[in-house]
Coordinates of C-alpha atoms in Angstrom, one line a residue:
X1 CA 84.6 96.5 106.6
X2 CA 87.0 94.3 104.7
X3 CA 85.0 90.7 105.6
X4 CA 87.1 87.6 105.4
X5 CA 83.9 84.9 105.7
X6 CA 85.9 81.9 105.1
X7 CA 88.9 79.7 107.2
X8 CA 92.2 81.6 105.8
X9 CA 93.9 78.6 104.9
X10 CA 93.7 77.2 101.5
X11 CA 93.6 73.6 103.0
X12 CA 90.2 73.9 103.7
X13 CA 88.7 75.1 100.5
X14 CA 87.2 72.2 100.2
X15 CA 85.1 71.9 103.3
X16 CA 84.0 75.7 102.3
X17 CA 82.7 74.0 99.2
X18 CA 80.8 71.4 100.4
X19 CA 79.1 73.4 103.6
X20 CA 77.9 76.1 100.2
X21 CA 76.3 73.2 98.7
X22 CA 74.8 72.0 101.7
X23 CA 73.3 75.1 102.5
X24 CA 72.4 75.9 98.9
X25 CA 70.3 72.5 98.6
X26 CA 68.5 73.9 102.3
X27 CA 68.1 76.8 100.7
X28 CA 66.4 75.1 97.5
X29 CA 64.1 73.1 99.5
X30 CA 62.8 75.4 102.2
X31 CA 60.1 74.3 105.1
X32 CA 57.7 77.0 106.1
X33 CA 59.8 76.7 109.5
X34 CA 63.0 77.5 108.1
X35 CA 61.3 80.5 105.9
X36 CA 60.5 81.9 109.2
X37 CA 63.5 81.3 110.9
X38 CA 65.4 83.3 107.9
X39 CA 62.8 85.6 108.3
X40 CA 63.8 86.7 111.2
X41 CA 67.8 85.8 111.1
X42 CA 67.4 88.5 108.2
X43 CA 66.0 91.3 110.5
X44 CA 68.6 90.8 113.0
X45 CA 71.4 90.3 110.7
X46 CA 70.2 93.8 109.4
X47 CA 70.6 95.1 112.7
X48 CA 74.0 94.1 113.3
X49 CA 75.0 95.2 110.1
X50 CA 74.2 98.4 111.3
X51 CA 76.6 98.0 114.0
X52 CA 79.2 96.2 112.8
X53 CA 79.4 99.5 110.4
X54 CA 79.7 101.4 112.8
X55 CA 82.8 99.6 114.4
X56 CA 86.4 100.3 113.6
X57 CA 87.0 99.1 110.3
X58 CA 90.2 96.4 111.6
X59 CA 89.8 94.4 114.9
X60 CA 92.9 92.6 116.0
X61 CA 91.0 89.0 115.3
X62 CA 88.3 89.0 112.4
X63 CA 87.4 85.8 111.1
X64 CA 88.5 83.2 111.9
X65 CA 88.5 84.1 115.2
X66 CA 91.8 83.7 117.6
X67 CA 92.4 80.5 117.5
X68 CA 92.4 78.5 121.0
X69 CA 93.4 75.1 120.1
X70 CA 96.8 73.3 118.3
X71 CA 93.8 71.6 116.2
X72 CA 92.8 75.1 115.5
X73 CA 95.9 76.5 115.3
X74 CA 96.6 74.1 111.9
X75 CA 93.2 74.9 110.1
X76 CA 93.6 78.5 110.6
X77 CA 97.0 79.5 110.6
X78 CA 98.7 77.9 107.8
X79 CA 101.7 80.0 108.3
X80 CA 102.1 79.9 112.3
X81 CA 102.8 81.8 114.1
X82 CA 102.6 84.2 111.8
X83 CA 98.6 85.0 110.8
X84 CA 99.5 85.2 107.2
X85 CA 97.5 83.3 104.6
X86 CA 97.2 82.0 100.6
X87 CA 94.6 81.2 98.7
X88 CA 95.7 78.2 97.5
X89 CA 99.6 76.8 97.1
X90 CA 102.1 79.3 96.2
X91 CA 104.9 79.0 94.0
X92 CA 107.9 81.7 93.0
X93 CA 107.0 81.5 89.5
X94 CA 103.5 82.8 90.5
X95 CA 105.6 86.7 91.1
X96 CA 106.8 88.8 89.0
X97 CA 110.3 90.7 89.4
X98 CA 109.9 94.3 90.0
X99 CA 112.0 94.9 87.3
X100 CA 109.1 94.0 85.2
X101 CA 106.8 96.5 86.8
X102 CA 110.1 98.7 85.9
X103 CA 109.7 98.7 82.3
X104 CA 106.0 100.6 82.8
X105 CA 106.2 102.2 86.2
X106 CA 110.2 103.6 86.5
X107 CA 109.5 106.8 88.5
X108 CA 107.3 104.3 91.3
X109 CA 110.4 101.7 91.1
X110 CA 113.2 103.9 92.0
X111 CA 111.3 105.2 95.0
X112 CA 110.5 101.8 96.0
X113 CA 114.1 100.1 95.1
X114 CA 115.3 102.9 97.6
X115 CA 112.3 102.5 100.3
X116 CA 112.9 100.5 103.3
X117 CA 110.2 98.5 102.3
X118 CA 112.8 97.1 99.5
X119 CA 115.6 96.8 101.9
X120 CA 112.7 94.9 104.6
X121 CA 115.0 91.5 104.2
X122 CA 118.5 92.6 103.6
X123 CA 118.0 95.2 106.7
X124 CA 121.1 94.3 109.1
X125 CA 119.7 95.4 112.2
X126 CA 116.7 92.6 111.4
X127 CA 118.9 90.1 110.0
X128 CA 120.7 90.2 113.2
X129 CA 118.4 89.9 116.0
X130 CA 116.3 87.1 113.4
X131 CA 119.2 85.1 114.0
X132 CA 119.0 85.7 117.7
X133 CA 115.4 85.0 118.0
X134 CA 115.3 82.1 115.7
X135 CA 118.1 80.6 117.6
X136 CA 116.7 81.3 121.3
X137 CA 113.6 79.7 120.6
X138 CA 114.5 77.2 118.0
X139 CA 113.1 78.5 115.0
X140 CA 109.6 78.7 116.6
X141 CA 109.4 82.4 115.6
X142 CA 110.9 82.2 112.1
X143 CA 107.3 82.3 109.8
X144 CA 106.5 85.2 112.2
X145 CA 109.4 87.5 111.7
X146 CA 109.5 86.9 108.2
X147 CA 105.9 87.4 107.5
X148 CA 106.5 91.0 107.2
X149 CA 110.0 91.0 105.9
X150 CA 109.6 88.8 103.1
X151 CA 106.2 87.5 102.4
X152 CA 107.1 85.7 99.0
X153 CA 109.9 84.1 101.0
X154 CA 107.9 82.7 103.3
X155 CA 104.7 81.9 101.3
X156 CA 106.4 80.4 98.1
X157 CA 110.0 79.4 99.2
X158 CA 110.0 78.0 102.6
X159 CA 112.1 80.6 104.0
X160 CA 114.0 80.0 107.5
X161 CA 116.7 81.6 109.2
X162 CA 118.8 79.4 107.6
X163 CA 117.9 81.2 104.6
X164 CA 120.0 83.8 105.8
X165 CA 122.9 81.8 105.4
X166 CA 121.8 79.9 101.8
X167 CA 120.2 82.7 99.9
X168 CA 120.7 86.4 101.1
X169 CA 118.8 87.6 98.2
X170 CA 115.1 86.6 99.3
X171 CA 112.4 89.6 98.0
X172 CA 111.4 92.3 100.6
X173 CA 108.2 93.7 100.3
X174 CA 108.0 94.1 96.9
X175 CA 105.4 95.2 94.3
X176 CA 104.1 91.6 94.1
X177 CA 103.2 92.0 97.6
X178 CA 101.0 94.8 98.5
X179 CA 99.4 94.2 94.8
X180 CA 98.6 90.9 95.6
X181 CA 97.0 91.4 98.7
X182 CA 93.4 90.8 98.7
X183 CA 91.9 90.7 102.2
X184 CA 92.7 91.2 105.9
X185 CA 92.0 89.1 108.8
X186 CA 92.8 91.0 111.1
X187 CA 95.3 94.1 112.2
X188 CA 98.6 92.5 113.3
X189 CA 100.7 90.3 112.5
X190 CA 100.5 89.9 109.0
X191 CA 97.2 89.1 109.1
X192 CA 97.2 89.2 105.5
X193 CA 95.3 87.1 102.3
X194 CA 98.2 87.0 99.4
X195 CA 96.6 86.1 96.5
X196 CA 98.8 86.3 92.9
X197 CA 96.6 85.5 90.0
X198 CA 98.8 85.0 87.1
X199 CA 95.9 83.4 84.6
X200 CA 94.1 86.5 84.7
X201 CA 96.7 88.7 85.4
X202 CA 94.8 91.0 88.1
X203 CA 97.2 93.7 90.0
X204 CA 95.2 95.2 92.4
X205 CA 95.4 99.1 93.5
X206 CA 93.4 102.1 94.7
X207 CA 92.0 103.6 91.2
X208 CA 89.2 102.6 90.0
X209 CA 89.9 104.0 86.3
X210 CA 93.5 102.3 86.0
X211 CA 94.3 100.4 82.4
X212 CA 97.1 98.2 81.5
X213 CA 98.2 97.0 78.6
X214 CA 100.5 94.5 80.4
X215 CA 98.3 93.3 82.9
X216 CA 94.5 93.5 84.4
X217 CA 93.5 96.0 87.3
X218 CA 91.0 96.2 89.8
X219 CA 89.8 98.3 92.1
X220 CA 90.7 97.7 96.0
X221 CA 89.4 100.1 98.7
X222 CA 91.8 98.2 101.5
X223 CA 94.6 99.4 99.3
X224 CA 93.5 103.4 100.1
X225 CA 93.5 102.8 104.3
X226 CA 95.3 102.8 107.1
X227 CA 94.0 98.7 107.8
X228 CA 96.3 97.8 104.9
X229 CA 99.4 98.8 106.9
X230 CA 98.3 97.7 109.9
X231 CA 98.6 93.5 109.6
X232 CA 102.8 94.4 109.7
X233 CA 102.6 97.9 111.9
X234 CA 100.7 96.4 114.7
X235 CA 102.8 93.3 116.3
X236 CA 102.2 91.3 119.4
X237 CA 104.3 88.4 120.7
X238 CA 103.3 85.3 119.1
X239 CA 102.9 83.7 122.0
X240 CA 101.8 85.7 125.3
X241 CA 99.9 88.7 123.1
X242 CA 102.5 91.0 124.6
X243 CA 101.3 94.2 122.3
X244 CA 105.2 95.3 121.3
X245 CA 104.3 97.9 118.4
X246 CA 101.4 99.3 117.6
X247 CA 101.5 102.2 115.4
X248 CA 98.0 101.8 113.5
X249 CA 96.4 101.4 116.7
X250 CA 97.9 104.5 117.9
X251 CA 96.8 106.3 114.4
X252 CA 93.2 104.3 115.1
X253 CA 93.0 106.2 118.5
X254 CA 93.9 109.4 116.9
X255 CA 92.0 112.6 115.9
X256 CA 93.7 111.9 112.4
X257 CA 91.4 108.7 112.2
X258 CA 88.4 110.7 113.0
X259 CA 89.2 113.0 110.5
X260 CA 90.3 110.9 108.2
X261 CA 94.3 111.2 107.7
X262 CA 95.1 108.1 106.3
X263 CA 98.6 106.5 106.8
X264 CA 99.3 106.9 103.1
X265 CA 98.4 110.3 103.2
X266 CA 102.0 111.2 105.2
X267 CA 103.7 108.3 104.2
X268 CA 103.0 107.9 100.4
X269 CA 103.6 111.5 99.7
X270 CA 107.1 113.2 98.6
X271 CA 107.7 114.9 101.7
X272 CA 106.1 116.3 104.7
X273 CA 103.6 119.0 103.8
X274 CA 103.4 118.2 100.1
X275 CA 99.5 117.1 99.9
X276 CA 99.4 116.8 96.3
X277 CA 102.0 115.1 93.7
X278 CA 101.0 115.7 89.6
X279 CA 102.0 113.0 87.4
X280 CA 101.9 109.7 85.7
X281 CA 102.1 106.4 87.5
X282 CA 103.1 104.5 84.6
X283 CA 104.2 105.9 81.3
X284 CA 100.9 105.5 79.1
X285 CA 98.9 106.1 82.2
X286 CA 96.5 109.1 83.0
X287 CA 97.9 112.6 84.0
X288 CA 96.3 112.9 87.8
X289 CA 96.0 115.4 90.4
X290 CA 98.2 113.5 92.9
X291 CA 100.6 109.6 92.3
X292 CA 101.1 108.2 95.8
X293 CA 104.8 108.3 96.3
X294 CA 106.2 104.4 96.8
X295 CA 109.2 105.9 98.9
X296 CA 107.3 105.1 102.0
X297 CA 109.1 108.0 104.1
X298 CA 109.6 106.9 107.7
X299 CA 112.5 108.3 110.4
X300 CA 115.2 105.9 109.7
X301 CA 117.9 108.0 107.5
X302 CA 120.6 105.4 109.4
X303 CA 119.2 102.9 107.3
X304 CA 118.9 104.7 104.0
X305 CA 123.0 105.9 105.0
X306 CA 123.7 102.4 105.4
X307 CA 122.5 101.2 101.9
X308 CA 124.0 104.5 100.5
X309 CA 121.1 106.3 99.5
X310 CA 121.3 110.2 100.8
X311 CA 118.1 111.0 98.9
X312 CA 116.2 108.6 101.1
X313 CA 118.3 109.9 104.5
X314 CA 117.2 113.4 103.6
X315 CA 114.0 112.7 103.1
X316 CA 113.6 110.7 106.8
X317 CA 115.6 113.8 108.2
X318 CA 112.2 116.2 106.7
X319 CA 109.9 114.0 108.2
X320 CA 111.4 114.2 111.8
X321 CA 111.9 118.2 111.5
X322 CA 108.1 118.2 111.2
X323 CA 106.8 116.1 113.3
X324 CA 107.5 117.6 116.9
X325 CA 108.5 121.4 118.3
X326 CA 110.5 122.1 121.1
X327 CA 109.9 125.2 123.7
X328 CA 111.2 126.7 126.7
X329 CA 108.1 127.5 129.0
X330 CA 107.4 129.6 132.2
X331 CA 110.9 131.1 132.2
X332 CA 111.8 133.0 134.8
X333 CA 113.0 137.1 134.5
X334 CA 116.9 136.4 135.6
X335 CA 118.5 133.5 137.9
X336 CA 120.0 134.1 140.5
X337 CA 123.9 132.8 141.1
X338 CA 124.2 130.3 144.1
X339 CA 120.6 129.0 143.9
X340 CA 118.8 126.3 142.1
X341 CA 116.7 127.2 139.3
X342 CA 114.2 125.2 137.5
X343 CA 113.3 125.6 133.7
X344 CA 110.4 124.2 131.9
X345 CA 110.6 122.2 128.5
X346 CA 107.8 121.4 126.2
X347 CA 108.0 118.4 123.4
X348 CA 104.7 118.9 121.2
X349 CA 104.1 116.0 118.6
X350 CA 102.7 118.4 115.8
X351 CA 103.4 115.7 112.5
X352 CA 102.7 112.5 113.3
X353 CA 99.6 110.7 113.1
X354 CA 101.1 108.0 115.7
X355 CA 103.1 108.2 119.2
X356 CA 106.5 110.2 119.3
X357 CA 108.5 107.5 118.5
X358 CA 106.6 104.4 117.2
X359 CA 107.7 101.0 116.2
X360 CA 110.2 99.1 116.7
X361 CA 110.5 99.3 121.0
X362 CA 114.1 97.9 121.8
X363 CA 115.5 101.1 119.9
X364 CA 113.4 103.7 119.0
X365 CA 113.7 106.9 121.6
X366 CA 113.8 110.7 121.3
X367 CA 115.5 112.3 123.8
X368 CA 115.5 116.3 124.6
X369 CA 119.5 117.2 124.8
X370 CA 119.4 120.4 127.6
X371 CA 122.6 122.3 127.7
X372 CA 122.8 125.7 130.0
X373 CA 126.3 127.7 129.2
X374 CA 127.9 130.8 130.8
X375 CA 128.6 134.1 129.1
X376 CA 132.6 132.4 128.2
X377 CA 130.3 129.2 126.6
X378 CA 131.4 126.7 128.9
X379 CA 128.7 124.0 130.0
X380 CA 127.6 124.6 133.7
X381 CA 124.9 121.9 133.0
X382 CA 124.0 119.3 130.5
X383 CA 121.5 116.7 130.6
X384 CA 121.2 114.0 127.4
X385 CA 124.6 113.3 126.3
X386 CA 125.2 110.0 124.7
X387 CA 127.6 108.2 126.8
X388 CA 129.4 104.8 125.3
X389 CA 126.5 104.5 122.8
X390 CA 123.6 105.1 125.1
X391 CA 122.0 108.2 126.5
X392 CA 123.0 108.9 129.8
X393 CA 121.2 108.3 133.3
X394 CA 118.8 110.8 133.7
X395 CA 118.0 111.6 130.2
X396 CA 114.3 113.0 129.6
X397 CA 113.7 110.0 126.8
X398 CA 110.3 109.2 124.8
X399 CA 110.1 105.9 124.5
X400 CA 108.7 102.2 126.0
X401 CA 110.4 100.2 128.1
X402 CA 109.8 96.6 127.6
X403 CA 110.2 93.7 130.1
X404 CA 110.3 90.1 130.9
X405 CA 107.9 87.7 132.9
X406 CA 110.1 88.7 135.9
X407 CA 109.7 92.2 135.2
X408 CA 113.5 92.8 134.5
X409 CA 113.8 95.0 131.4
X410 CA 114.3 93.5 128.1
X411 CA 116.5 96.1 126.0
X412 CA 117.4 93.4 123.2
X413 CA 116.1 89.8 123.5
X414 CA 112.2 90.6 122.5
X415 CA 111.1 87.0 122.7
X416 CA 111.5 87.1 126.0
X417 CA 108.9 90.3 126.8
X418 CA 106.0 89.8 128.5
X419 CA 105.3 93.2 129.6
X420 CA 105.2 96.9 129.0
X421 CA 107.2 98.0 131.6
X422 CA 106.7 101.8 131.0
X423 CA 105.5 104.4 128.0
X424 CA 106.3 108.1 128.0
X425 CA 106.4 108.6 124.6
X426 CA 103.8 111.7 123.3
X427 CA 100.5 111.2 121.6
X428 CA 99.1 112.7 118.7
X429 CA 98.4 116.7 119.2
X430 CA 99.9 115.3 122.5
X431 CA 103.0 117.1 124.5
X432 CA 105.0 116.6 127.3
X433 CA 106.7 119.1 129.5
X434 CA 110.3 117.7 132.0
X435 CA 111.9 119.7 134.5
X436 CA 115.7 120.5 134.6
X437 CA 117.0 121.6 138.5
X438 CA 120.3 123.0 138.5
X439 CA 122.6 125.1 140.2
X440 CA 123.6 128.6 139.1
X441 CA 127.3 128.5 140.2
X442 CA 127.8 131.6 142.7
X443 CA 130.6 132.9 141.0
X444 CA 128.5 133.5 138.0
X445 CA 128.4 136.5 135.8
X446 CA 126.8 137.9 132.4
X447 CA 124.1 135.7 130.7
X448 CA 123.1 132.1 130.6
X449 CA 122.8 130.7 127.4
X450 CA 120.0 127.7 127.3
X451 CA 119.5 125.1 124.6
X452 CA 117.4 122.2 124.2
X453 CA 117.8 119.7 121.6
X454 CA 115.0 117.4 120.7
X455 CA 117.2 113.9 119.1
X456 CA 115.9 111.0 117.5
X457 CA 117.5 107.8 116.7
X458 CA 115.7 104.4 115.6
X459 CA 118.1 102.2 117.6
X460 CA 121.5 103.2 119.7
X461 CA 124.8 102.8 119.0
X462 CA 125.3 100.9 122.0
X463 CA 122.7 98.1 120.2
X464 CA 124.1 98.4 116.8
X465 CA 127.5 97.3 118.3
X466 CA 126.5 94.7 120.3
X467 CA 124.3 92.9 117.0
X468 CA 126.7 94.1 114.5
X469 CA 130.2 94.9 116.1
X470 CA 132.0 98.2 116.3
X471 CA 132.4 100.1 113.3
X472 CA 130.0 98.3 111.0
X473 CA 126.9 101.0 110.9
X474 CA 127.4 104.2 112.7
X475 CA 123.7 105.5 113.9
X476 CA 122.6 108.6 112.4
X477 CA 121.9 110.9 115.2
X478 CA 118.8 113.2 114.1
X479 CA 118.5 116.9 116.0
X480 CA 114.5 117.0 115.1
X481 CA 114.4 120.4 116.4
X482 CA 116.2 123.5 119.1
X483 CA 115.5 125.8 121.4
X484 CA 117.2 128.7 122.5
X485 CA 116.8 131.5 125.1
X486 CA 119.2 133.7 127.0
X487 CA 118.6 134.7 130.3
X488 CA 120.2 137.1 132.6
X489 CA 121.8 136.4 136.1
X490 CA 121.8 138.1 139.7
X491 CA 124.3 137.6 142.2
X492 CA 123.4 136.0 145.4
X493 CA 121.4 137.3 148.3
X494 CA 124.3 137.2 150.4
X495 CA 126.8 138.5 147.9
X496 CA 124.5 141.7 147.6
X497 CA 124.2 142.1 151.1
X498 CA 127.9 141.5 151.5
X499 CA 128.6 144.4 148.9
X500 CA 126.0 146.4 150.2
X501 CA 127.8 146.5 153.9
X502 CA 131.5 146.8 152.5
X503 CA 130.1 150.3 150.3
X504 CA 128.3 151.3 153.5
X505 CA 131.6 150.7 156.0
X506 CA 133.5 152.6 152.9
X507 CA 130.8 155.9 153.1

């Protein structure tokens, strides 16, 4: 477990000093009460050790524990309402530019400079609803939204939403970042320690043989798990606990946890499949077995389009044509025209180590597109078509439906949830199967073509509009996956019959 033993807020570093020499005089000066007293706090701190090994390795609140006072609130929480913390002061001089890790590491910095990890700050959809939230509540949620989106910003440069406005060019999450993290105190968010050491020069990483010429390494087993992703891929509301996303604890509940699947084992690779990458992660370095990719592939190729970066787009595409299948199930022999008929769909999530979709709530959502056609290919049914920038009533959609104290849905103003209204998205090895009813027009003849499209996007177009304006990002519409079938047709019961008389009144 990644133990955090201290108050997370530099300002107290002091009081931490004074209760070790306090305790370290005690401990000089020993009565034979107290040697029994330890005595026995050793056996059962040797017992809970046990257990606490035997716990998931993040809890939402490690020390120090959720705070329930504004006194509290101060000490702990430096940052508020974010749960991000320092060791000590930060300034901007204490980071590096990434261009600086360029001049060793270029292979790792043009995946990252393409990643949506780069683009974490300058991302529009963000930017937009910031400004929203910071306004609705008066700035009350700015440290928490940019805790994740630009930690530098907010721990070194007193970034706002204002900032927006000032200085558009604030660092996203850069290399400074994640190397500079230390500890966790938790799994949401940002329930991180960042901790730059510039006197000794210490970049820390998951190899325990790394050299530098440049700079000192060391050796960080956080850095090679899932808990390190989870203090910005969990998030609840700052204020009520609402859980909103809550991807690594939807990997934590997976069979991929118990069988160790990391996160950066799908998402630090070059593509879906592709278990192993040969190479150098700096120029000078060692020749190894597998360099984690710094693309960080995820589903959202609208972003990558927007900042004009196909590669990335493609990439996202790959990942969402592996990570679910589509199938028609329990289909029956021939319908039969004039009748209803019923057919069976099944979503399977097959890739991902999380729900089918995760993240980001007010837009994620797959959706299965079902479209049956007559013999002449014109549509006698369809179910899933996006209609003004939203998929239509009755769509079969994957994806959770937040609300408000009220229990009105909340489809764009997330400081107001207070709820989880609903949640049919799929679980790991998890399916689904929805029911289309239609009617097999009695006129009908030849064979009925079926189709059903499985389509992702990570917000709608209807959203993007109404935060951006028409026209300024068009919403990359991804078909993850199809399925086809034919089947044939009958006529009616009464249409045989009638034929049947009319040859027998003929004879």
């Amino acid at each position: 477990m990644n133990r955090y033993d201290t108050l997370s807020s530099w300002q107290t570093k002091e009081l931490r000093q004074s209760h070790h020499f306090f305790n370290l005089h005690r401990a000089t000066h020993p009565s034979r009460f107290t040697v029994t007293i330890l005595i026995s706090l050793a056996g059962i701190l040797a017992c809970q050790s046990a257990i606490v090994q035997a716990e998931p390795t993040a809890q939402k609140w490690l020390k120090p524990h959720k705070p329930d006072s504004t006194e509290a609130i101060h000490q702990q929480l430096p940052f508020y309402p974010s749960r991000a913390s320092t060791d000590r002061p930060l300034k901007p001089e204490m980071f590096e530019s990434p261009e600086v890790c360029k001049g060793c590491h270029g292979e790792i910095y043009q995946q990252w400079q393409r990643s949506v990890m780069a683009h974490s700050w300058k991302d529009p959809i963000y930017q937009a609803l910031f400004k929203r939230a910071s306004q609705a509540t008066d700035g009350k949620v700015d440290n928490f939204c940019i805790a994740c989106h630009s930690p530098i910003g907010m721990t070194s440069m007193n970034a706002s939403a204002a900032t927006l406005d000032q200085d558009d060019n604030l660092p996203g999450v850069n290399c400074e970042v994640c190397h500079n993290i230390r500890e966790i105190t938790g799994s949401d968010n940002g329930a991180y320690i960042l901790a730059p050491n510039r006197d000794k020069h210490i970049k820390l990483g998951p190899r325990h043989d790394a050299n530098s010429p440049y700079h000192q390494t060391e050796y960080s087993d956080l850095h090679t798990k899932s808990e390190f992703c989870s203090v910005c891929h969990n998030v609840s509301h700052p204020f009520n606990s609402t859980p909103i996303e809550r991807t690594y604890d939807e990997w934590q509940e997976s069979a991929y946890n118990e069988q160790g699947v990391q996160c950066q084992d799908c998402h630090m690779t070059p593509g879906p499949g592709k278990q192993t990458n040969p190479g150098k992660s700096a120029v000078m370095g060692k020749e190894r077995e597998h360099i984690y990719s710094h693309a960080f592939s995820g589903g959202n190729s609208t972003l990558h389009q927007y900042f004009n970066d196909p590669i990335g787009a493609e990439l996202a595409r790959e990942m969402l044509h592996s990570a679910a299948t589509v199938e028609f199930i329990a289909l029956p022999e021939s319908l039969v025209a004039g009748e209803l008929a019923t057919i069976q769909v099944k979503v399977s999530n097959v890739g991902a180590g999380h729900k089918l979709p995760t993240g980001f709530p007010e837009g994620r959502e797959i959706w299965v597109d079902f479209t049956v056609r007559s013999s002449e290919q014109a549509p006698i049914y369809r179910s899933g078509a996006v209609v003004d920038g939203q998929t239509e009533p009755g769509t079969k959609s994957f994806k959770v439906t937040l609300g408000d104290k009220n229990g009105d849905v909340v489809d764009l103003n997330v400081w107001e949830v207070d709820r989880i209204l609903s949640d049919t998205r799929i679980l790991p090895h998890g399916y689904t199967i929805v029911e289309y009813t239609f009617l097999v027009p009695d006129n009908i003849h030849g064979k009925l073509s079926l189709e059903a499209k499985l389509n992702y996007w990570p917000f709608s177009q209807h959203l993007v509009d109404e935060l951006l304006g028409e026209g300024e990002l068009t919403v990359d519409i991804v078909t993850m996956t199809t399925a086809t079938a034919q089947l044939s047709t009958e006529p009616s019961n009464a249409l045989a019959k009638h034929t049947t008389d009319t040859e027998s009144m003929k004879d």
